[in-house]
Amino acid sequence: MRYLQITFKITPDTELARELLVAMAGEVGCDSFSEEENVVKGYCLESVFDEQTLKEAISNFILPDIQIEYKVEEAEDKNWNEEWEKEGFAPIIINNNCLICSVKEKDPYALVADTEG
């Protein structure tokens, strides 16, 4: 599955504009997103992407005073889920009562669900 990376630049760049942009891009085929300081990146299957539909969605964007520029390029062909599994993630502590961590973490407490019982 080949993905395209669509880099969006929003002017003025507000939280509301970003949220609405992500919703709009999702409606035209993007299925995942990453946000960086000055841009929002959307990822879309190459077989699903229709640039004309994207252009129409941008021209009809719900916030009339927002300008949206975009650039389309091939996304790196990589199994991102596999990369995430290799790297793991930093443990998350909630109210000092609950720890969410990778199975690779050594921790004396574990919540285990028996799904076969």
Short mmCIF file of N, CA and C in Angstrom, two decimals:
data_model
loop_
_atom_site.label_atom_id
_atom_site.label_comp_id
_atom_site.label_asym_id
_atom_site.label_seq_id
_atom_site.Cartn_x
_atom_site.Cartn_y
_atom_site.Cartn_z
N MET A 1 0.85 -1.18 0.00
CA MET A 1 0.00 0.00 0.00
C MET A 1 0.89 1.24 0.00
N ARG A 2 0.77 2.02 -1.00
CA ARG A 2 1.55 3.25 -1.13
C ARG A 2 0.75 4.42 -0.56
N TYR A 3 1.42 5.21 0.25
CA TYR A 3 0.79 6.37 0.85
C TYR A 3 1.37 7.65 0.28
N LEU A 4 0.55 8.68 0.27
CA LEU A 4 0.99 10.03 -0.06
C LEU A 4 1.00 10.83 1.22
N GLN A 5 1.94 11.74 1.31
CA GLN A 5 1.99 12.68 2.43
C GLN A 5 1.56 14.04 1.90
N ILE A 6 0.54 14.60 2.52
CA ILE A 6 0.05 15.92 2.12
C ILE A 6 0.38 16.88 3.25
N THR A 7 1.24 17.85 2.96
CA THR A 7 1.66 18.82 3.96
C THR A 7 0.83 20.08 3.78
N PHE A 8 0.06 20.42 4.82
CA PHE A 8 -0.82 21.59 4.79
C PHE A 8 -0.21 22.73 5.60
N LYS A 9 -0.24 23.92 5.04
CA LYS A 9 0.15 25.13 5.77
C LYS A 9 -1.08 26.01 5.85
N ILE A 10 -1.45 26.39 7.08
CA ILE A 10 -2.66 27.16 7.32
C ILE A 10 -2.27 28.57 7.76
N THR A 11 -2.94 29.58 7.19
CA THR A 11 -2.70 30.97 7.58
C THR A 11 -4.03 31.68 7.79
N PRO A 12 -4.27 32.25 8.94
CA PRO A 12 -3.51 32.13 10.19
C PRO A 12 -3.68 30.74 10.78
N ASP A 13 -2.63 30.29 11.44
CA ASP A 13 -2.58 28.94 11.99
C ASP A 13 -3.17 28.95 13.41
N THR A 14 -4.43 28.52 13.52
CA THR A 14 -5.10 28.47 14.82
C THR A 14 -5.48 27.02 15.14
N GLU A 15 -5.73 26.76 16.41
CA GLU A 15 -6.13 25.41 16.81
C GLU A 15 -7.44 25.00 16.13
N LEU A 16 -8.39 25.93 16.07
CA LEU A 16 -9.67 25.63 15.42
C LEU A 16 -9.47 25.30 13.95
N ALA A 17 -8.65 26.09 13.26
CA ALA A 17 -8.40 25.85 11.84
C ALA A 17 -7.75 24.48 11.64
N ARG A 18 -6.82 24.11 12.52
CA ARG A 18 -6.18 22.80 12.41
C ARG A 18 -7.19 21.67 12.60
N GLU A 19 -8.05 21.80 13.61
CA GLU A 19 -9.05 20.76 13.88
C GLU A 19 -9.99 20.60 12.69
N LEU A 20 -10.43 21.72 12.13
CA LEU A 20 -11.35 21.65 10.98
C LEU A 20 -10.64 21.13 9.73
N LEU A 21 -9.37 21.48 9.58
CA LEU A 21 -8.59 20.98 8.45
C LEU A 21 -8.45 19.45 8.53
N VAL A 22 -8.14 18.94 9.71
CA VAL A 22 -8.01 17.49 9.88
C VAL A 22 -9.33 16.80 9.55
N ALA A 23 -10.45 17.38 10.02
CA ALA A 23 -11.76 16.79 9.71
C ALA A 23 -12.01 16.79 8.20
N MET A 24 -11.72 17.92 7.54
CA MET A 24 -11.92 18.03 6.10
C MET A 24 -11.03 17.03 5.35
N ALA A 25 -9.76 16.96 5.73
CA ALA A 25 -8.84 16.05 5.05
C ALA A 25 -9.25 14.60 5.26
N GLY A 26 -9.80 14.30 6.42
CA GLY A 26 -10.30 12.95 6.67
C GLY A 26 -11.45 12.61 5.75
N GLU A 27 -12.28 13.59 5.46
CA GLU A 27 -13.42 13.36 4.56
C GLU A 27 -12.98 13.12 3.12
N VAL A 28 -11.81 13.61 2.75
CA VAL A 28 -11.35 13.42 1.37
C VAL A 28 -10.32 12.29 1.25
N GLY A 29 -10.13 11.51 2.33
CA GLY A 29 -9.32 10.31 2.21
C GLY A 29 -8.12 10.16 3.11
N CYS A 30 -7.69 11.21 3.80
CA CYS A 30 -6.56 11.05 4.71
C CYS A 30 -6.99 10.21 5.90
N ASP A 31 -6.16 9.24 6.28
CA ASP A 31 -6.55 8.38 7.39
C ASP A 31 -5.67 8.50 8.62
N SER A 32 -4.63 9.31 8.55
CA SER A 32 -3.81 9.58 9.73
C SER A 32 -3.15 10.94 9.55
N PHE A 33 -2.73 11.51 10.68
CA PHE A 33 -2.22 12.88 10.67
C PHE A 33 -1.09 13.03 11.67
N SER A 34 -0.23 14.00 11.41
CA SER A 34 0.76 14.43 12.40
C SER A 34 0.79 15.95 12.35
N GLU A 35 0.96 16.53 13.52
CA GLU A 35 1.02 17.99 13.60
C GLU A 35 2.43 18.41 13.99
N GLU A 36 2.93 19.40 13.29
CA GLU A 36 4.22 19.97 13.60
C GLU A 36 4.02 21.45 13.85
N GLU A 37 5.09 22.14 14.17
CA GLU A 37 4.97 23.54 14.58
C GLU A 37 4.24 24.40 13.55
N ASN A 38 4.58 24.28 12.29
CA ASN A 38 4.01 25.17 11.28
C ASN A 38 3.11 24.48 10.26
N VAL A 39 2.97 23.17 10.36
CA VAL A 39 2.19 22.44 9.35
C VAL A 39 1.41 21.28 9.98
N VAL A 40 0.44 20.81 9.21
CA VAL A 40 -0.27 19.57 9.52
C VAL A 40 0.00 18.64 8.35
N LYS A 41 0.37 17.40 8.66
CA LYS A 41 0.62 16.42 7.60
C LYS A 41 -0.48 15.38 7.63
N GLY A 42 -1.06 15.13 6.46
CA GLY A 42 -2.07 14.09 6.32
C GLY A 42 -1.52 12.98 5.45
N TYR A 43 -1.95 11.77 5.73
CA TYR A 43 -1.48 10.61 4.98
C TYR A 43 -2.67 9.92 4.35
N CYS A 44 -2.55 9.65 3.05
CA CYS A 44 -3.67 9.12 2.27
C CYS A 44 -3.15 8.02 1.35
N LEU A 45 -3.93 6.94 1.26
CA LEU A 45 -3.57 5.90 0.29
C LEU A 45 -3.54 6.50 -1.11
N GLU A 46 -2.52 6.18 -1.85
CA GLU A 46 -2.38 6.71 -3.21
C GLU A 46 -3.60 6.34 -4.06
N SER A 47 -4.14 5.14 -3.85
CA SER A 47 -5.28 4.68 -4.64
C SER A 47 -6.58 5.42 -4.31
N VAL A 48 -6.62 6.11 -3.18
CA VAL A 48 -7.82 6.83 -2.74
C VAL A 48 -7.74 8.32 -3.08
N PHE A 49 -6.52 8.85 -3.16
CA PHE A 49 -6.33 10.29 -3.29
C PHE A 49 -6.89 10.84 -4.60
N ASP A 50 -7.64 11.93 -4.49
CA ASP A 50 -8.19 12.65 -5.65
C ASP A 50 -7.91 14.13 -5.42
N GLU A 51 -6.93 14.67 -6.13
CA GLU A 51 -6.52 16.04 -5.90
C GLU A 51 -7.63 17.04 -6.19
N GLN A 52 -8.46 16.77 -7.18
CA GLN A 52 -9.56 17.69 -7.49
C GLN A 52 -10.53 17.78 -6.32
N THR A 53 -10.82 16.65 -5.68
CA THR A 53 -11.71 16.65 -4.52
C THR A 53 -11.08 17.45 -3.39
N LEU A 54 -9.77 17.32 -3.19
CA LEU A 54 -9.07 18.09 -2.16
C LEU A 54 -9.15 19.58 -2.46
N LYS A 55 -8.91 19.96 -3.71
CA LYS A 55 -8.97 21.38 -4.09
C LYS A 55 -10.37 21.96 -3.82
N GLU A 56 -11.40 21.20 -4.16
CA GLU A 56 -12.77 21.66 -3.91
C GLU A 56 -13.04 21.81 -2.42
N ALA A 57 -12.58 20.86 -1.63
CA ALA A 57 -12.78 20.93 -0.18
C ALA A 57 -12.08 22.15 0.40
N ILE A 58 -10.88 22.44 -0.08
CA ILE A 58 -10.14 23.62 0.41
C ILE A 58 -10.86 24.89 -0.01
N SER A 59 -11.35 24.96 -1.24
CA SER A 59 -12.04 26.17 -1.69
C SER A 59 -13.35 26.39 -0.95
N ASN A 60 -13.93 25.32 -0.41
CA ASN A 60 -15.17 25.43 0.37
C ASN A 60 -14.93 25.33 1.87
N PHE A 61 -13.71 25.57 2.31
CA PHE A 61 -13.38 25.44 3.73
C PHE A 61 -14.29 26.34 4.56
N ILE A 62 -14.75 25.81 5.67
CA ILE A 62 -15.78 26.46 6.47
C ILE A 62 -15.35 27.81 7.06
N LEU A 63 -14.06 28.02 7.26
CA LEU A 63 -13.57 29.31 7.77
C LEU A 63 -13.08 30.13 6.58
N PRO A 64 -13.84 31.14 6.17
CA PRO A 64 -13.52 31.86 4.94
C PRO A 64 -12.23 32.67 4.97
N ASP A 65 -11.77 33.07 6.15
CA ASP A 65 -10.57 33.92 6.23
C ASP A 65 -9.28 33.11 6.39
N ILE A 66 -9.37 31.81 6.23
CA ILE A 66 -8.21 30.94 6.37
C ILE A 66 -7.67 30.59 4.99
N GLN A 67 -6.37 30.71 4.82
CA GLN A 67 -5.72 30.29 3.57
C GLN A 67 -5.04 28.95 3.82
N ILE A 68 -5.21 28.02 2.90
CA ILE A 68 -4.60 26.70 3.03
C ILE A 68 -3.76 26.42 1.78
N GLU A 69 -2.49 26.18 2.01
CA GLU A 69 -1.59 25.75 0.94
C GLU A 69 -1.23 24.30 1.23
N TYR A 70 -0.95 23.53 0.19
CA TYR A 70 -0.59 22.14 0.42
C TYR A 70 0.43 21.66 -0.60
N LYS A 71 1.15 20.62 -0.21
CA LYS A 71 2.13 19.98 -1.09
C LYS A 71 1.93 18.47 -0.96
N VAL A 72 1.88 17.78 -2.09
CA VAL A 72 1.68 16.33 -2.10
C VAL A 72 2.99 15.67 -2.52
N GLU A 73 3.40 14.66 -1.76
CA GLU A 73 4.59 13.88 -2.12
C GLU A 73 4.42 12.45 -1.62
N GLU A 74 5.20 11.55 -2.16
CA GLU A 74 5.14 10.16 -1.72
C GLU A 74 5.64 10.08 -0.29
N ALA A 75 4.90 9.35 0.54
CA ALA A 75 5.34 9.13 1.92
C ALA A 75 6.39 8.03 1.93
N GLU A 76 7.25 8.08 2.92
CA GLU A 76 8.25 7.03 3.07
C GLU A 76 7.54 5.69 3.20
N ASP A 77 7.98 4.71 2.43
CA ASP A 77 7.35 3.38 2.45
C ASP A 77 7.96 2.58 3.59
N LYS A 78 7.27 2.62 4.74
CA LYS A 78 7.81 2.01 5.94
C LYS A 78 6.67 1.45 6.76
N ASN A 79 6.90 0.36 7.46
CA ASN A 79 5.89 -0.19 8.36
C ASN A 79 5.98 0.56 9.68
N TRP A 80 5.19 1.61 9.82
CA TRP A 80 5.28 2.48 10.99
C TRP A 80 4.85 1.75 12.26
N ASN A 81 3.89 0.84 12.16
CA ASN A 81 3.47 0.09 13.33
C ASN A 81 4.62 -0.76 13.87
N GLU A 82 5.35 -1.38 12.96
CA GLU A 82 6.51 -2.18 13.37
C GLU A 82 7.56 -1.30 14.04
N GLU A 83 7.79 -0.11 13.50
CA GLU A 83 8.75 0.81 14.11
C GLU A 83 8.32 1.20 15.52
N TRP A 84 7.04 1.49 15.68
CA TRP A 84 6.52 1.88 16.99
C TRP A 84 6.69 0.73 17.97
N GLU A 85 6.41 -0.50 17.51
CA GLU A 85 6.55 -1.66 18.38
C GLU A 85 8.00 -1.86 18.81
N LYS A 86 8.95 -1.61 17.91
CA LYS A 86 10.37 -1.75 18.24
C LYS A 86 10.79 -0.70 19.27
N GLU A 87 10.36 0.54 19.05
CA GLU A 87 10.77 1.65 19.91
C GLU A 87 10.04 1.65 21.24
N GLY A 88 8.82 1.13 21.25
CA GLY A 88 8.02 1.20 22.46
C GLY A 88 7.60 2.64 22.73
N PHE A 89 7.22 2.90 23.96
CA PHE A 89 6.83 4.26 24.31
C PHE A 89 7.13 4.49 25.78
N ALA A 90 7.24 5.74 26.15
CA ALA A 90 7.51 6.09 27.54
C ALA A 90 6.30 5.74 28.39
N PRO A 91 6.52 5.17 29.58
CA PRO A 91 5.39 4.85 30.46
C PRO A 91 4.58 6.10 30.79
N ILE A 92 3.28 5.90 30.93
CA ILE A 92 2.36 6.99 31.27
C ILE A 92 1.80 6.70 32.66
N ILE A 93 1.96 7.66 33.57
CA ILE A 93 1.45 7.50 34.94
C ILE A 93 0.24 8.40 35.10
N ILE A 94 -0.86 7.83 35.56
CA ILE A 94 -2.10 8.58 35.74
C ILE A 94 -2.40 8.70 37.23
N ASN A 95 -2.39 9.92 37.74
CA ASN A 95 -2.70 10.22 39.15
C ASN A 95 -1.92 9.35 40.13
N ASN A 96 -0.72 8.99 39.80
CA ASN A 96 0.11 8.12 40.64
C ASN A 96 -0.58 6.81 41.03
N ASN A 97 -1.63 6.44 40.32
CA ASN A 97 -2.38 5.22 40.63
C ASN A 97 -2.35 4.19 39.52
N CYS A 98 -2.12 4.63 38.31
CA CYS A 98 -2.21 3.73 37.16
C CYS A 98 -1.02 3.97 36.24
N LEU A 99 -0.39 2.90 35.83
CA LEU A 99 0.75 2.98 34.93
C LEU A 99 0.40 2.26 33.63
N ILE A 100 0.56 2.96 32.52
CA ILE A 100 0.37 2.36 31.21
C ILE A 100 1.76 2.26 30.59
N CYS A 101 2.15 1.04 30.24
CA CYS A 101 3.50 0.87 29.72
C CYS A 101 3.54 -0.30 28.74
N SER A 102 4.63 -0.36 28.04
CA SER A 102 4.89 -1.45 27.11
C SER A 102 5.11 -2.74 27.90
N VAL A 103 4.84 -3.88 27.28
CA VAL A 103 5.09 -5.16 27.95
C VAL A 103 6.58 -5.36 28.21
N LYS A 104 7.42 -4.58 27.57
CA LYS A 104 8.86 -4.68 27.77
C LYS A 104 9.31 -4.04 29.08
N GLU A 105 8.46 -3.19 29.66
CA GLU A 105 8.80 -2.52 30.91
C GLU A 105 8.79 -3.52 32.06
N LYS A 106 9.74 -3.35 32.97
CA LYS A 106 9.78 -4.19 34.17
C LYS A 106 9.07 -3.42 35.28
N ASP A 107 7.91 -3.89 35.69
CA ASP A 107 7.12 -3.21 36.70
C ASP A 107 6.51 -4.26 37.62
N PRO A 108 6.46 -4.01 38.91
CA PRO A 108 5.94 -5.02 39.83
C PRO A 108 4.42 -5.20 39.78
N TYR A 109 3.70 -4.31 39.15
CA TYR A 109 2.25 -4.40 39.12
C TYR A 109 1.77 -4.59 37.68
N ALA A 110 0.75 -5.38 37.54
CA ALA A 110 0.19 -5.59 36.21
C ALA A 110 -1.30 -5.84 36.32
N LEU A 111 -2.05 -5.26 35.40
CA LEU A 111 -3.47 -5.56 35.26
C LEU A 111 -3.58 -6.52 34.09
N VAL A 112 -4.12 -7.69 34.35
CA VAL A 112 -4.19 -8.71 33.31
C VAL A 112 -5.65 -9.09 33.12
N ALA A 113 -6.10 -9.11 31.88
CA ALA A 113 -7.47 -9.52 31.56
C ALA A 113 -7.42 -10.93 30.99
N ASP A 114 -8.21 -11.83 31.59
CA ASP A 114 -8.31 -13.19 31.08
C ASP A 114 -9.48 -13.23 30.10
N THR A 115 -9.16 -13.17 28.82
CA THR A 115 -10.21 -13.11 27.80
C THR A 115 -10.72 -14.48 27.41
N GLU A 116 -10.11 -15.53 27.93
CA GLU A 116 -10.54 -16.89 27.59
C GLU A 116 -11.49 -17.47 28.62
N GLY A 117 -11.69 -16.79 29.74
CA GLY A 117 -12.48 -17.33 30.84
C GLY A 117 -13.89 -17.05 30.69
#
